[in-house]
Amino acid sequence: MKKKIFLGLSLVCLFSNLFSQEKKFGFEFYGWVSPQYFINSHEIVEARDGQLSLYPKPAAYDENGKDKNQNTNQNFSAAASRFGARIFLNDILGAKVVGNLETDFTGQSDANMHLLRLRQANVKMSWKKVSLTMGHGWSAFCVPEMMPAMQDLNNGAPFHPFSRLNHIRLDYSPLKILNIVATAGWQRDYASIGISGGRDYRQQSFASIPELNLQLQVKTTNLFAGVGAEYKELKPNKDKDAILSSLAYTAFLNYKNQDFNFKLQAISGGNLNDYCMIGGFYEFNGNYTPTTINSLWCDVSYSLGRITPALFIAGATHDFDRTHINTYGSGMSVENLYRIAPRVDFFLNKDLFFTLTLEYTNVKYEDRVCQDRIGNYRLGVSLLYKFSSKWKYTFTNTKQQVTTL
């Protein structure tokens, strides 16, 4: 009986001590509202009601030699507006813990435009030299520090890799300026295009191996640079043993100071349409071979106070044996393309600004599809209003306090 009383008193003391400890809970709500208007001189390959513009469609000539796709088209949308939350918890196992949830209104496909879609859903645990992130977020080739600063939903696609997936990411910083990134990822919304002609994440599930990435990053006060490699396996037909394997590489550089911001990235690899880029694979004698994409883009801007002029330029080539008939992917008849897109940001304050963009994209298709180079002029006007609010919540068993940061 005495042992039970002693045990009970011990448990009471233990839990009293636990609940008397100070607990901290931080919360940040953020996002932006972004109505956008755009007009094109030619019909384009696009998604999300034209907000995600890729490149002009090939010419389709009628009996009078008129290109039926040479049609001016325009739209206005606010679906790119988004909001998110970061949750900051007490340190766990010596690590700072941050949870992140983010969504927008562009849906998972054109069919459910204006419905919510998952952008970010992850937990990050950070120690002194190591951090572990698990959940849904940016693919390793889509480096947040290297995002072009444009407001278009395409974010530089199909030249700049643009993708999110479910992944486990490990960051290790042995030196202050050096970061090593390793990820294992599983495709979902941005899945590779399969033999059905649509995006199918099950190709990776049947291959039984996640998408693997390794990256080295160097960061100083003004410089951010790195190199990376990716290995991916897919099984396009679950009833066959053939596996589609592909490698991809990237190198990137960002130099910036108070007014000047220069970004440059090169990407080369096979079957990269899961990054909103062109490319795919072809089937021959029961085997699958990826097509090769080489892309280079540059984004440069200079702040003049309330006005920031900028320029995005990019080019890409698509190489493979075009005698094959059974091809699957995005832009499989595209040989090369380029884009020149000057823009100007007009800041009313640090959280509210207009952007005026003039974009020219030119594409060369295979001669059997279209013998002429096709260009499209796109004029875009967007308004972006950013918002953010932080709270810190501290409580014990005797006191509660809320602080707005």
CSV table of C-alpha atoms in Angstrom, one decimal:
chain,number,residue,atom,x,y,z
A,1,MET,CA,0.0,0.0,0.0
A,2,LYS,CA,2.8,2.4,0.9
A,3,LYS,CA,4.5,1.6,-2.5
A,4,LYS,CA,1.3,2.5,-4.3
A,5,ILE,CA,1.0,5.8,-2.4
A,6,PHE,CA,4.7,6.6,-3.1
A,7,LEU,CA,4.3,5.8,-6.8
A,8,GLY,CA,1.1,8.0,-7.0
A,9,LEU,CA,2.8,10.9,-5.3
A,10,SER,CA,5.8,10.6,-7.6
A,11,LEU,CA,3.6,10.7,-10.7
A,12,VAL,CA,1.7,13.7,-9.4
A,13,CYS,CA,5.0,15.5,-8.8
A,14,LEU,CA,6.3,14.5,-12.3
A,15,PHE,CA,3.2,15.8,-14.1
A,16,SER,CA,3.0,18.9,-12.0
A,17,ASN,CA,6.6,19.7,-13.0
A,18,LEU,CA,5.9,19.1,-16.7
A,19,PHE,CA,2.9,21.3,-16.8
A,20,SER,CA,4.5,24.0,-14.7
A,21,GLN,CA,7.2,24.4,-17.4
A,22,GLU,CA,6.8,27.4,-19.7
A,23,LYS,CA,5.5,26.4,-23.1
A,24,LYS,CA,5.8,28.6,-26.2
A,25,PHE,CA,3.7,28.6,-29.3
A,26,GLY,CA,4.4,30.8,-32.3
A,27,PHE,CA,2.1,31.4,-35.3
A,28,GLU,CA,2.6,33.3,-38.6
A,29,PHE,CA,-0.2,33.8,-41.1
A,30,TYR,CA,1.0,35.0,-44.5
A,31,GLY,CA,0.0,35.2,-48.1
A,32,TRP,CA,-0.9,37.5,-50.9
A,33,VAL,CA,-3.7,38.6,-53.2
A,34,SER,CA,-2.7,38.7,-56.8
A,35,PRO,CA,-5.2,39.6,-59.6
A,36,GLN,CA,-3.5,39.2,-63.0
A,37,TYR,CA,-4.5,40.3,-66.6
A,38,PHE,CA,-2.8,39.0,-69.7
A,39,ILE,CA,-3.2,39.0,-73.5
A,40,ASN,CA,-1.5,36.8,-76.1
A,41,SER,CA,-1.0,37.4,-79.8
A,42,HIS,CA,-1.1,33.7,-80.6
A,43,GLU,CA,-2.8,30.6,-79.1
A,44,ILE,CA,-0.5,28.9,-76.6
A,45,VAL,CA,0.1,25.7,-74.8
A,46,GLU,CA,-1.1,26.6,-71.3
A,47,ALA,CA,-2.8,25.5,-68.2
A,48,ARG,CA,-4.9,27.0,-65.4
A,49,ASP,CA,-7.0,29.2,-67.6
A,50,GLY,CA,-4.0,30.5,-69.4
A,51,GLN,CA,-2.1,31.7,-66.3
A,52,LEU,CA,0.5,29.0,-66.7
A,53,SER,CA,1.8,29.9,-70.2
A,54,LEU,CA,4.4,27.7,-71.8
A,55,TYR,CA,4.9,28.3,-75.5
A,56,PRO,CA,2.9,29.0,-78.7
A,57,LYS,CA,1.0,26.3,-80.4
A,58,PRO,CA,2.2,25.2,-83.9
A,59,ALA,CA,0.7,27.0,-86.9
A,60,ALA,CA,-2.5,25.4,-88.3
A,61,TYR,CA,-2.9,26.8,-91.9
A,62,ASP,CA,-6.3,26.8,-93.6
A,63,GLU,CA,-6.8,26.5,-97.4
A,64,ASN,CA,-6.0,30.2,-97.7
A,65,GLY,CA,-2.7,30.0,-95.9
A,66,LYS,CA,-4.0,31.7,-92.8
A,67,ASP,CA,-2.7,30.4,-89.4
A,68,LYS,CA,-5.9,29.5,-87.5
A,69,ASN,CA,-4.0,29.6,-84.2
A,70,GLN,CA,-3.0,33.3,-84.8
A,71,ASN,CA,-5.7,34.4,-82.5
A,72,THR,CA,-5.5,37.1,-79.9
A,73,ASN,CA,-6.7,35.8,-76.6
A,74,GLN,CA,-6.9,37.3,-73.1
A,75,ASN,CA,-8.1,36.5,-69.6
A,76,PHE,CA,-8.2,37.9,-66.0
A,77,SER,CA,-7.8,35.8,-62.9
A,78,ALA,CA,-7.0,36.0,-59.2
A,79,ALA,CA,-6.6,32.3,-58.7
A,80,ALA,CA,-2.9,32.7,-58.0
A,81,SER,CA,-3.7,34.3,-54.6
A,82,ARG,CA,-2.6,32.2,-51.7
A,83,PHE,CA,-2.3,32.0,-48.0
A,84,GLY,CA,-0.3,29.9,-45.5
A,85,ALA,CA,0.7,29.4,-41.9
A,86,ARG,CA,3.9,28.6,-40.1
A,87,ILE,CA,3.7,27.1,-36.6
A,88,PHE,CA,6.6,27.4,-34.2
A,89,LEU,CA,6.7,24.9,-31.3
A,90,ASN,CA,8.9,24.4,-28.2
A,91,ASP,CA,12.3,22.8,-29.0
A,92,ILE,CA,12.1,19.0,-29.3
A,93,LEU,CA,15.1,16.8,-28.9
A,94,GLY,CA,17.2,20.0,-29.0
A,95,ALA,CA,15.8,21.0,-32.4
A,96,LYS,CA,13.8,24.1,-33.4
A,97,VAL,CA,10.5,22.8,-34.9
A,98,VAL,CA,8.5,24.7,-37.6
A,99,GLY,CA,5.4,23.4,-39.3
A,100,ASN,CA,4.2,24.9,-42.6
A,101,LEU,CA,0.9,24.7,-44.4
A,102,GLU,CA,0.2,26.6,-47.7
A,103,THR,CA,-2.5,26.6,-50.3
A,104,ASP,CA,-3.8,28.6,-53.3
A,105,PHE,CA,-6.8,28.5,-55.6
A,106,THR,CA,-5.5,27.0,-58.9
A,107,GLY,CA,-6.6,23.5,-58.2
A,108,GLN,CA,-4.8,20.2,-59.1
A,109,SER,CA,-5.9,20.5,-62.7
A,110,ASP,CA,-7.8,22.8,-65.1
A,111,ALA,CA,-11.0,20.9,-64.3
A,112,ASN,CA,-10.9,22.1,-60.7
A,113,MET,CA,-9.6,25.6,-61.1
A,114,HIS,CA,-10.5,27.9,-58.2
A,115,LEU,CA,-10.5,25.0,-55.8
A,116,LEU,CA,-7.8,24.8,-53.1
A,117,ARG,CA,-4.7,22.8,-53.8
A,118,LEU,CA,-1.9,21.8,-51.5
A,119,ARG,CA,1.4,23.8,-52.0
A,120,GLN,CA,3.2,23.1,-48.7
A,121,ALA,CA,2.6,20.7,-45.9
A,122,ASN,CA,5.7,19.9,-44.0
A,123,VAL,CA,7.6,19.9,-40.7
A,124,LYS,CA,11.2,21.0,-40.3
A,125,MET,CA,13.4,20.2,-37.4
A,126,SER,CA,16.6,22.2,-37.2
A,127,TRP,CA,19.7,21.5,-35.1
A,128,LYS,CA,23.0,23.4,-35.2
A,129,LYS,CA,24.3,21.8,-38.3
A,130,VAL,CA,21.6,19.5,-39.4
A,131,SER,CA,17.9,19.9,-40.4
A,132,LEU,CA,15.3,17.4,-41.4
A,133,THR,CA,12.2,18.2,-43.4
A,134,MET,CA,9.4,15.8,-44.0
A,135,GLY,CA,6.2,16.4,-46.0
A,136,HIS,CA,5.1,18.2,-49.2
A,137,GLY,CA,7.2,20.9,-50.6
A,138,TRP,CA,9.5,22.1,-53.4
A,139,SER,CA,11.5,19.6,-55.4
A,140,ALA,CA,15.2,19.7,-55.0
A,141,PHE,CA,15.9,21.2,-58.4
A,142,CYS,CA,13.4,24.0,-57.7
A,143,VAL,CA,15.6,25.9,-55.3
A,144,PRO,CA,13.6,28.6,-53.4
A,145,GLU,CA,16.6,31.0,-53.4
A,146,MET,CA,16.8,30.7,-57.2
A,147,MET,CA,13.2,31.4,-58.1
A,148,PRO,CA,12.8,34.1,-60.8
A,149,ALA,CA,11.3,37.2,-59.3
A,150,MET,CA,8.4,37.4,-61.9
A,151,GLN,CA,4.8,37.3,-60.8
A,152,ASP,CA,3.6,35.0,-63.6
A,153,LEU,CA,2.3,31.6,-62.5
A,154,ASN,CA,4.7,29.8,-64.8
A,155,ASN,CA,7.6,31.1,-62.8
A,156,GLY,CA,9.9,30.7,-65.7
A,157,ALA,CA,8.6,27.4,-67.0
A,158,PRO,CA,9.3,25.5,-69.2
A,159,PHE,CA,12.9,26.7,-68.8
A,160,HIS,CA,13.0,27.0,-65.0
A,161,PRO,CA,12.1,23.7,-63.1
A,162,PHE,CA,8.9,24.1,-61.3
A,163,SER,CA,7.5,21.3,-59.1
A,164,ARG,CA,6.5,20.1,-55.7
A,165,LEU,CA,6.3,16.6,-54.3
A,166,ASN,CA,6.2,14.6,-51.1
A,167,HIS,CA,9.7,14.2,-49.8
A,168,ILE,CA,12.2,13.6,-47.0
A,169,ARG,CA,15.0,16.2,-47.0
A,170,LEU,CA,18.2,16.2,-45.0
A,171,ASP,CA,20.4,19.3,-44.9
A,172,TYR,CA,23.9,19.1,-43.4
A,173,SER,CA,26.1,22.2,-43.0
A,174,PRO,CA,29.7,21.1,-42.0
A,175,LEU,CA,30.9,24.7,-42.6
A,176,LYS,CA,29.1,28.0,-42.2
A,177,ILE,CA,29.2,28.6,-46.0
A,178,LEU,CA,28.5,25.0,-47.1
A,179,ASN,CA,25.3,23.0,-47.2
A,180,ILE,CA,24.8,19.5,-48.4
A,181,VAL,CA,21.2,18.5,-49.4
A,182,ALA,CA,20.0,14.9,-49.8
A,183,THR,CA,16.3,14.1,-50.7
A,184,ALA,CA,14.1,11.2,-51.4
A,185,GLY,CA,10.9,12.2,-53.1
A,186,TRP,CA,7.6,10.8,-54.3
A,187,GLN,CA,5.6,12.4,-57.1
A,188,ARG,CA,2.0,13.5,-56.8
A,189,ASP,CA,0.4,16.5,-58.6
A,190,TYR,CA,3.5,17.2,-60.7
A,191,ALA,CA,3.9,13.6,-61.8
A,192,SER,CA,5.7,12.4,-65.0
A,193,ILE,CA,3.6,11.9,-68.1
A,194,GLY,CA,3.0,8.2,-68.8
A,195,ILE,CA,1.9,6.0,-71.7
A,196,SER,CA,-1.7,7.0,-71.1
A,197,GLY,CA,-0.8,10.5,-72.1
A,198,GLY,CA,-1.6,11.9,-68.7
A,199,ARG,CA,0.4,12.5,-65.5
A,200,ASP,CA,0.6,9.4,-63.5
A,201,TYR,CA,2.4,9.2,-60.1
A,202,ARG,CA,1.8,5.4,-60.0
A,203,GLN,CA,4.7,5.0,-62.5
A,204,GLN,CA,7.0,5.8,-59.7
A,205,SER,CA,5.1,3.7,-57.2
A,206,PHE,CA,5.5,0.6,-59.4
A,207,ALA,CA,9.2,1.3,-59.8
A,208,SER,CA,9.5,1.0,-56.0
A,209,ILE,CA,12.3,3.6,-55.6
A,210,PRO,CA,11.9,7.3,-54.7
A,211,GLU,CA,13.3,10.2,-56.7
A,212,LEU,CA,16.8,10.7,-55.3
A,213,ASN,CA,18.6,14.1,-55.2
A,214,LEU,CA,22.0,15.2,-54.0
A,215,GLN,CA,23.0,18.9,-53.9
A,216,LEU,CA,26.0,21.0,-52.8
A,217,GLN,CA,25.3,24.6,-51.9
A,218,VAL,CA,27.7,27.5,-51.0
A,219,LYS,CA,26.3,30.6,-49.4
A,220,THR,CA,28.0,33.9,-48.4
A,221,THR,CA,26.6,37.4,-47.7
A,222,ASN,CA,26.1,38.2,-51.4
A,223,LEU,CA,26.6,34.9,-53.2
A,224,PHE,CA,24.6,31.7,-53.4
A,225,ALA,CA,25.7,28.9,-55.7
A,226,GLY,CA,25.4,25.1,-56.1
A,227,VAL,CA,25.4,22.0,-58.1
A,228,GLY,CA,23.1,19.0,-58.0
A,229,ALA,CA,22.1,15.7,-59.5
A,230,GLU,CA,18.9,13.6,-59.6
A,231,TYR,CA,18.2,10.0,-60.3
A,232,LYS,CA,14.7,8.8,-61.2
A,233,GLU,CA,13.1,5.5,-62.0
A,234,LEU,CA,9.6,4.9,-63.5
A,235,LYS,CA,7.7,1.9,-64.6
A,236,PRO,CA,5.4,3.1,-67.4
A,237,ASN,CA,3.7,-0.2,-67.8
A,238,LYS,CA,3.1,-2.1,-64.6
A,239,ASP,CA,2.6,-5.4,-66.5
A,240,LYS,CA,6.1,-5.3,-68.0
A,241,ASP,CA,9.5,-5.4,-66.4
A,242,ALA,CA,11.0,-2.5,-68.4
A,243,ILE,CA,12.1,0.4,-66.2
A,244,LEU,CA,12.6,4.0,-67.4
A,245,SER,CA,15.6,5.4,-65.6
A,246,SER,CA,16.9,9.0,-66.0
A,247,LEU,CA,19.6,11.3,-64.7
A,248,ALA,CA,19.5,15.1,-64.5
A,249,TYR,CA,22.0,17.8,-63.4
A,250,THR,CA,21.8,21.4,-62.4
A,251,ALA,CA,24.2,24.3,-61.6
A,252,PHE,CA,23.1,27.7,-60.3
A,253,LEU,CA,24.4,31.0,-59.2
A,254,ASN,CA,22.8,34.0,-57.5
A,255,TYR,CA,24.6,37.2,-56.7
A,256,LYS,CA,22.8,40.1,-55.0
A,257,ASN,CA,23.4,43.2,-53.1
A,258,GLN,CA,21.1,45.9,-51.8
A,259,ASP,CA,19.8,46.9,-55.3
A,260,PHE,CA,21.2,44.3,-57.8
A,261,ASN,CA,20.0,40.7,-58.1
A,262,PHE,CA,21.4,38.3,-60.7
A,263,LYS,CA,20.3,34.7,-61.0
A,264,LEU,CA,21.5,32.0,-63.5
A,265,GLN,CA,20.7,28.3,-63.7
A,266,ALA,CA,21.5,25.5,-66.1
A,267,ILE,CA,19.6,22.2,-66.2
A,268,SER,CA,20.4,19.1,-68.3
A,269,GLY,CA,18.7,15.7,-68.1
A,270,GLY,CA,16.2,13.3,-69.2
A,271,ASN,CA,12.4,13.0,-68.8
A,272,LEU,CA,11.9,16.3,-67.0
A,273,ASN,CA,8.2,17.0,-67.7
A,274,ASP,CA,7.5,16.5,-64.0
A,275,TYR,CA,9.2,19.9,-63.6
A,276,CYS,CA,6.8,21.7,-66.0
A,277,MET,CA,9.5,21.4,-68.7
A,278,ILE,CA,9.3,19.7,-72.1
A,279,GLY,CA,10.6,16.2,-72.7
A,280,GLY,CA,9.6,12.6,-71.9
A,281,PHE,CA,10.6,9.2,-73.3
A,282,TYR,CA,10.2,6.9,-76.3
A,283,GLU,CA,9.6,3.2,-76.5
A,284,PHE,CA,11.6,0.9,-78.8
A,285,ASN,CA,11.9,-2.9,-78.7
A,286,GLY,CA,10.2,-3.0,-75.3
A,287,ASN,CA,12.7,-0.6,-73.7
A,288,TYR,CA,12.2,3.0,-72.6
A,289,THR,CA,14.7,5.8,-73.3
A,290,PRO,CA,14.4,9.3,-71.9
A,291,THR,CA,14.7,12.4,-74.2
A,292,THR,CA,17.3,15.0,-73.2
A,293,ILE,CA,16.5,18.6,-72.3
A,294,ASN,CA,19.2,21.3,-72.0
A,295,SER,CA,17.9,24.6,-70.5
A,296,LEU,CA,19.6,27.8,-69.4
A,297,TRP,CA,17.8,30.8,-67.9
A,298,CYS,CA,18.8,34.2,-66.4
A,299,ASP,CA,16.9,36.7,-64.3
A,300,VAL,CA,18.4,40.1,-63.5
A,301,SER,CA,16.8,43.1,-61.7
A,302,TYR,CA,18.0,46.4,-60.3
A,303,SER,CA,16.1,48.5,-57.8
A,304,LEU,CA,15.7,52.2,-58.4
A,305,GLY,CA,13.6,52.8,-55.3
A,306,ARG,CA,9.9,52.5,-56.1
A,307,ILE,CA,10.7,51.2,-59.6
A,308,THR,CA,12.5,47.9,-60.3
A,309,PRO,CA,13.2,47.1,-64.0
A,310,ALA,CA,14.1,43.4,-64.7
A,311,LEU,CA,14.8,41.0,-67.5
A,312,PHE,CA,14.2,37.3,-67.8
A,313,ILE,CA,15.9,35.5,-70.7
A,314,ALA,CA,16.0,31.7,-71.4
A,315,GLY,CA,16.5,29.0,-74.0
A,316,ALA,CA,16.1,25.3,-74.2
A,317,THR,CA,16.8,22.4,-76.6
A,318,HIS,CA,15.1,19.0,-76.9
A,319,ASP,CA,17.3,16.2,-78.3
A,320,PHE,CA,16.4,12.6,-79.2
A,321,ASP,CA,16.1,10.2,-82.1
A,322,ARG,CA,13.0,11.6,-83.8
A,323,THR,CA,12.5,8.6,-86.0
A,324,HIS,CA,10.7,6.8,-83.2
A,325,ILE,CA,6.9,6.9,-83.2
A,326,ASN,CA,6.0,5.7,-79.7
A,327,THR,CA,6.8,8.9,-77.8
A,328,TYR,CA,5.3,10.1,-74.5
A,329,GLY,CA,5.7,13.4,-72.7
A,330,SER,CA,5.3,17.2,-73.0
A,331,GLY,CA,6.4,19.1,-76.1
A,332,MET,CA,7.7,16.0,-77.8
A,333,SER,CA,7.6,17.7,-81.2
A,334,VAL,CA,9.5,20.7,-79.9
A,335,GLU,CA,13.1,21.0,-81.1
A,336,ASN,CA,14.1,24.3,-79.3
A,337,LEU,CA,12.5,27.4,-77.9
A,338,TYR,CA,13.6,30.7,-76.2
A,339,ARG,CA,12.0,33.5,-74.2
A,340,ILE,CA,12.8,37.2,-73.7
A,341,ALA,CA,10.7,38.9,-71.0
A,342,PRO,CA,11.4,42.4,-69.7
A,343,ARG,CA,9.3,43.7,-66.8
A,344,VAL,CA,8.9,46.6,-64.4
A,345,ASP,CA,7.7,46.5,-60.8
A,346,PHE,CA,6.1,49.7,-59.5
A,347,PHE,CA,6.0,49.7,-55.6
A,348,LEU,CA,3.4,51.7,-53.8
A,349,ASN,CA,4.9,50.4,-50.6
A,350,LYS,CA,6.9,47.3,-49.7
A,351,ASP,CA,3.8,45.1,-49.6
A,352,LEU,CA,1.8,46.4,-52.6
A,353,PHE,CA,3.1,46.7,-56.1
A,354,PHE,CA,2.1,46.5,-59.8
A,355,THR,CA,4.1,44.5,-62.4
A,356,LEU,CA,4.0,45.2,-66.1
A,357,THR,CA,5.5,42.4,-68.2
A,358,LEU,CA,6.1,42.0,-72.0
A,359,GLU,CA,7.0,38.4,-72.8
A,360,TYR,CA,8.1,37.0,-76.2
A,361,THR,CA,8.4,33.2,-76.6
A,362,ASN,CA,9.5,31.6,-79.8
A,363,VAL,CA,9.4,27.9,-80.6
A,364,LYS,CA,10.7,25.6,-83.4
A,365,TYR,CA,8.8,22.4,-84.0
A,366,GLU,CA,9.8,19.4,-86.1
A,367,ASP,CA,9.3,20.2,-89.8
A,368,ARG,CA,6.6,17.5,-90.0
A,369,VAL,CA,4.5,19.5,-87.5
A,370,CYS,CA,5.4,23.1,-88.5
A,371,GLN,CA,8.2,24.4,-90.8
A,372,ASP,CA,8.0,27.9,-89.5
A,373,ARG,CA,9.2,29.3,-86.2
A,374,ILE,CA,6.2,30.4,-84.1
A,375,GLY,CA,6.3,33.4,-81.8
A,376,ASN,CA,3.9,34.8,-79.2
A,377,TYR,CA,3.8,38.2,-77.6
A,378,ARG,CA,2.3,38.3,-74.2
A,379,LEU,CA,1.4,41.4,-72.2
A,380,GLY,CA,0.7,41.0,-68.5
A,381,VAL,CA,-0.4,43.3,-65.8
A,382,SER,CA,-0.6,42.1,-62.2
A,383,LEU,CA,-1.2,43.6,-58.7
A,384,LEU,CA,0.3,41.9,-55.7
A,385,TYR,CA,-0.6,42.6,-52.1
A,386,LYS,CA,1.4,40.7,-49.5
A,387,PHE,CA,0.3,40.3,-45.9
A,388,SER,CA,1.9,38.7,-42.9
A,389,SER,CA,1.1,38.6,-39.2
A,390,LYS,CA,2.9,36.9,-36.3
A,391,TRP,CA,1.8,35.9,-32.8
A,392,LYS,CA,3.7,34.4,-29.9
A,393,TYR,CA,1.7,32.5,-27.3
A,394,THR,CA,3.3,31.7,-23.9
A,395,PHE,CA,1.6,29.7,-21.2
A,396,THR,CA,2.1,27.8,-18.0
A,397,ASN,CA,-0.4,26.2,-15.7
A,398,THR,CA,-0.8,29.5,-13.9
A,399,LYS,CA,-0.3,32.2,-16.6
A,400,GLN,CA,-1.1,32.8,-20.3
A,401,GLN,CA,0.2,35.6,-22.5
A,402,VAL,CA,-0.3,36.5,-26.2
A,403,THR,CA,2.2,38.8,-27.9
A,404,THR,CA,1.8,40.2,-31.5
A,405,LEU,CA,5.1,40.5,-33.2
